[in-house]
Short mmCIF file of C-alpha atoms in Angstrom, two decimals:
data_model
loop_
_atom_site.label_atom_id
_atom_site.label_comp_id
_atom_site.label_asym_id
_atom_site.label_seq_id
_atom_site.Cartn_x
_atom_site.Cartn_y
_atom_site.Cartn_z
CA MET A 1 -24.06 -5.38 -54.54
CA ASP A 2 -25.20 -2.95 -57.21
CA ASP A 3 -24.80 -4.17 -60.76
CA VAL A 4 -26.47 -2.63 -63.79
CA GLY A 5 -25.53 -5.52 -66.11
CA PHE A 6 -26.68 -9.12 -66.28
CA VAL A 7 -26.16 -9.75 -62.57
CA GLY A 8 -28.50 -6.85 -61.84
CA LEU A 9 -31.24 -8.67 -63.74
CA ILE A 10 -30.94 -11.92 -61.83
CA GLY A 11 -29.81 -10.60 -58.43
CA PRO A 12 -29.59 -9.06 -56.06
CA PHE A 13 -26.43 -10.62 -54.65
CA TYR A 14 -25.18 -9.58 -51.21
CA SER A 15 -21.64 -9.44 -49.87
CA ARG A 16 -19.78 -8.77 -46.66
CA VAL A 17 -16.27 -9.17 -45.36
CA THR A 18 -15.90 -11.13 -42.13
CA ALA A 19 -12.93 -12.04 -39.95
CA ASP A 20 -12.73 -15.32 -41.89
CA GLY A 21 -12.93 -13.74 -45.36
CA ALA A 22 -15.65 -12.74 -47.78
CA GLU A 23 -19.23 -14.04 -47.83
CA ILE A 24 -21.44 -13.58 -50.86
CA ALA A 25 -25.12 -14.59 -50.80
CA VAL A 26 -28.20 -14.82 -52.97
CA HIS A 27 -31.75 -15.24 -51.71
CA CYS A 28 -33.32 -17.65 -54.20
CA GLN A 29 -36.61 -16.33 -55.54
CA ASP A 30 -39.36 -17.73 -57.74
CA LYS A 31 -37.67 -16.12 -60.77
CA HIS A 32 -34.67 -18.40 -60.15
CA ARG A 33 -36.52 -21.71 -60.46
CA ASN A 34 -36.42 -24.10 -63.39
CA ARG A 35 -39.24 -26.19 -64.88
CA ILE A 36 -39.17 -28.73 -62.07
CA GLY A 37 -39.38 -26.04 -59.38
CA VAL A 38 -35.85 -26.02 -57.99
CA VAL A 39 -33.22 -23.31 -58.40
CA HIS A 40 -31.78 -23.27 -61.92
CA GLY A 41 -28.19 -24.41 -62.27
CA GLY A 42 -27.51 -21.37 -64.45
CA LEU A 43 -28.23 -19.09 -61.51
CA LEU A 44 -25.82 -21.08 -59.32
CA MET A 45 -23.11 -20.89 -61.99
CA THR A 46 -23.56 -17.14 -62.47
CA PHE A 47 -23.59 -16.65 -58.70
CA ALA A 48 -20.41 -18.75 -58.30
CA ASP A 49 -18.63 -16.78 -61.03
CA ARG A 50 -19.53 -13.45 -59.44
CA ALA A 51 -18.73 -14.71 -55.92
CA LEU A 52 -15.24 -15.80 -56.98
CA VAL A 53 -14.55 -12.40 -58.53
CA VAL A 54 -15.77 -10.59 -55.40
CA GLY A 55 -13.69 -12.98 -53.30
CA ALA A 56 -10.54 -12.17 -55.27
CA GLN A 57 -11.10 -8.47 -54.77
CA SER A 58 -11.96 -8.59 -51.08
CA LEU A 59 -9.52 -11.28 -49.96
CA GLY A 60 -6.38 -10.28 -51.76
CA GLY A 61 -7.10 -6.94 -53.31
CA VAL A 62 -6.74 -8.69 -56.65
CA VAL A 63 -8.75 -7.17 -59.47
CA VAL A 64 -9.59 -9.91 -61.94
CA GLY A 65 -10.44 -9.29 -65.57
CA VAL A 66 -12.38 -12.08 -67.25
CA THR A 67 -13.21 -15.69 -66.49
CA VAL A 68 -10.89 -18.13 -68.25
CA GLN A 69 -12.45 -21.29 -66.81
CA LEU A 70 -15.28 -22.05 -64.39
CA ASP A 71 -15.85 -25.58 -63.11
CA MET A 72 -19.00 -26.58 -61.22
CA GLN A 73 -20.06 -29.73 -59.46
CA PHE A 74 -23.74 -29.81 -58.55
CA ILE A 75 -24.24 -31.87 -55.41
CA THR A 76 -27.88 -31.33 -54.47
CA THR A 77 -30.67 -28.88 -55.26
CA ALA A 78 -31.27 -25.43 -53.88
CA ARG A 79 -34.91 -24.40 -53.48
CA VAL A 80 -36.88 -21.20 -53.78
CA GLY A 81 -36.55 -19.42 -50.43
CA ASP A 82 -33.05 -20.75 -49.74
CA VAL A 83 -30.16 -18.40 -49.09
CA VAL A 84 -27.12 -19.72 -50.94
CA VAL A 85 -23.78 -18.54 -49.52
CA ALA A 86 -20.28 -18.63 -51.02
CA ARG A 87 -17.06 -18.15 -49.05
CA PRO A 88 -14.31 -17.93 -51.70
CA VAL A 89 -10.77 -19.07 -51.06
CA LEU A 90 -7.76 -17.72 -52.96
CA ALA A 91 -5.11 -20.11 -54.23
CA PRO A 92 -1.64 -19.02 -55.29
CA GLY A 93 -1.78 -17.27 -58.66
CA THR A 94 0.63 -16.28 -61.38
CA ARG A 95 1.54 -12.88 -62.83
CA SER A 96 -1.42 -13.13 -65.19
CA LEU A 97 -3.90 -15.58 -63.62
CA GLN A 98 -5.76 -15.93 -60.32
CA PHE A 99 -7.20 -19.23 -59.01
CA LEU A 100 -10.16 -19.43 -56.60
CA ARG A 101 -12.59 -21.99 -55.25
CA THR A 102 -15.72 -22.03 -53.12
CA ASP A 103 -18.50 -24.22 -51.82
CA LEU A 104 -22.05 -22.96 -52.30
CA THR A 105 -23.96 -23.76 -49.13
CA VAL A 106 -27.48 -23.58 -47.79
CA GLY A 107 -27.03 -23.66 -44.03
CA SER A 108 -24.53 -26.48 -43.47
CA THR A 109 -25.44 -28.31 -46.70
CA VAL A 110 -23.10 -28.00 -49.68
CA VAL A 111 -25.26 -27.69 -52.80
CA ALA A 112 -22.41 -27.12 -55.29
CA ARG A 113 -18.66 -26.63 -55.58
CA ALA A 114 -16.99 -24.20 -57.93
CA SER A 115 -13.47 -23.33 -58.96
CA GLY A 116 -12.34 -20.72 -61.39
CA ILE A 117 -9.37 -19.30 -63.23
CA PHE A 118 -9.44 -15.58 -63.98
CA THR A 119 -7.15 -13.18 -65.83
CA LEU A 120 -5.72 -10.33 -63.80
CA ALA A 121 -6.94 -6.92 -64.88
CA ARG A 122 -4.38 -4.70 -66.54
CA GLN A 123 -3.53 -1.50 -64.71
CA GLN A 124 -4.79 1.67 -66.38
CA PRO A 125 -1.94 4.14 -67.18
#
């Protein structure tokens, strides 16, 4: 995914649409590690936020505006060299909000869980 903003600085992030939905991935690099040598939680949070937005757009054609709330549960560490994958799931939304969740996995191991609430983008006239 091309992104000239903040995500462009910490990415790249990759995405594809499969028969089961959207998959978004990041290959964890040395620049993503924290002081103890594992992947920084801030990267995982940014990745989860972006993955949920991409999921909303690819799964339901929903264009979200801004993040209202992002909840993360860190379960275990991701390491440099790991490929972290998100497979977002849409939940029923309202006229103004969209709800999504995803597990962040490395192989079959869940490293974190995220859920988010996002505003729906306003249509341009």
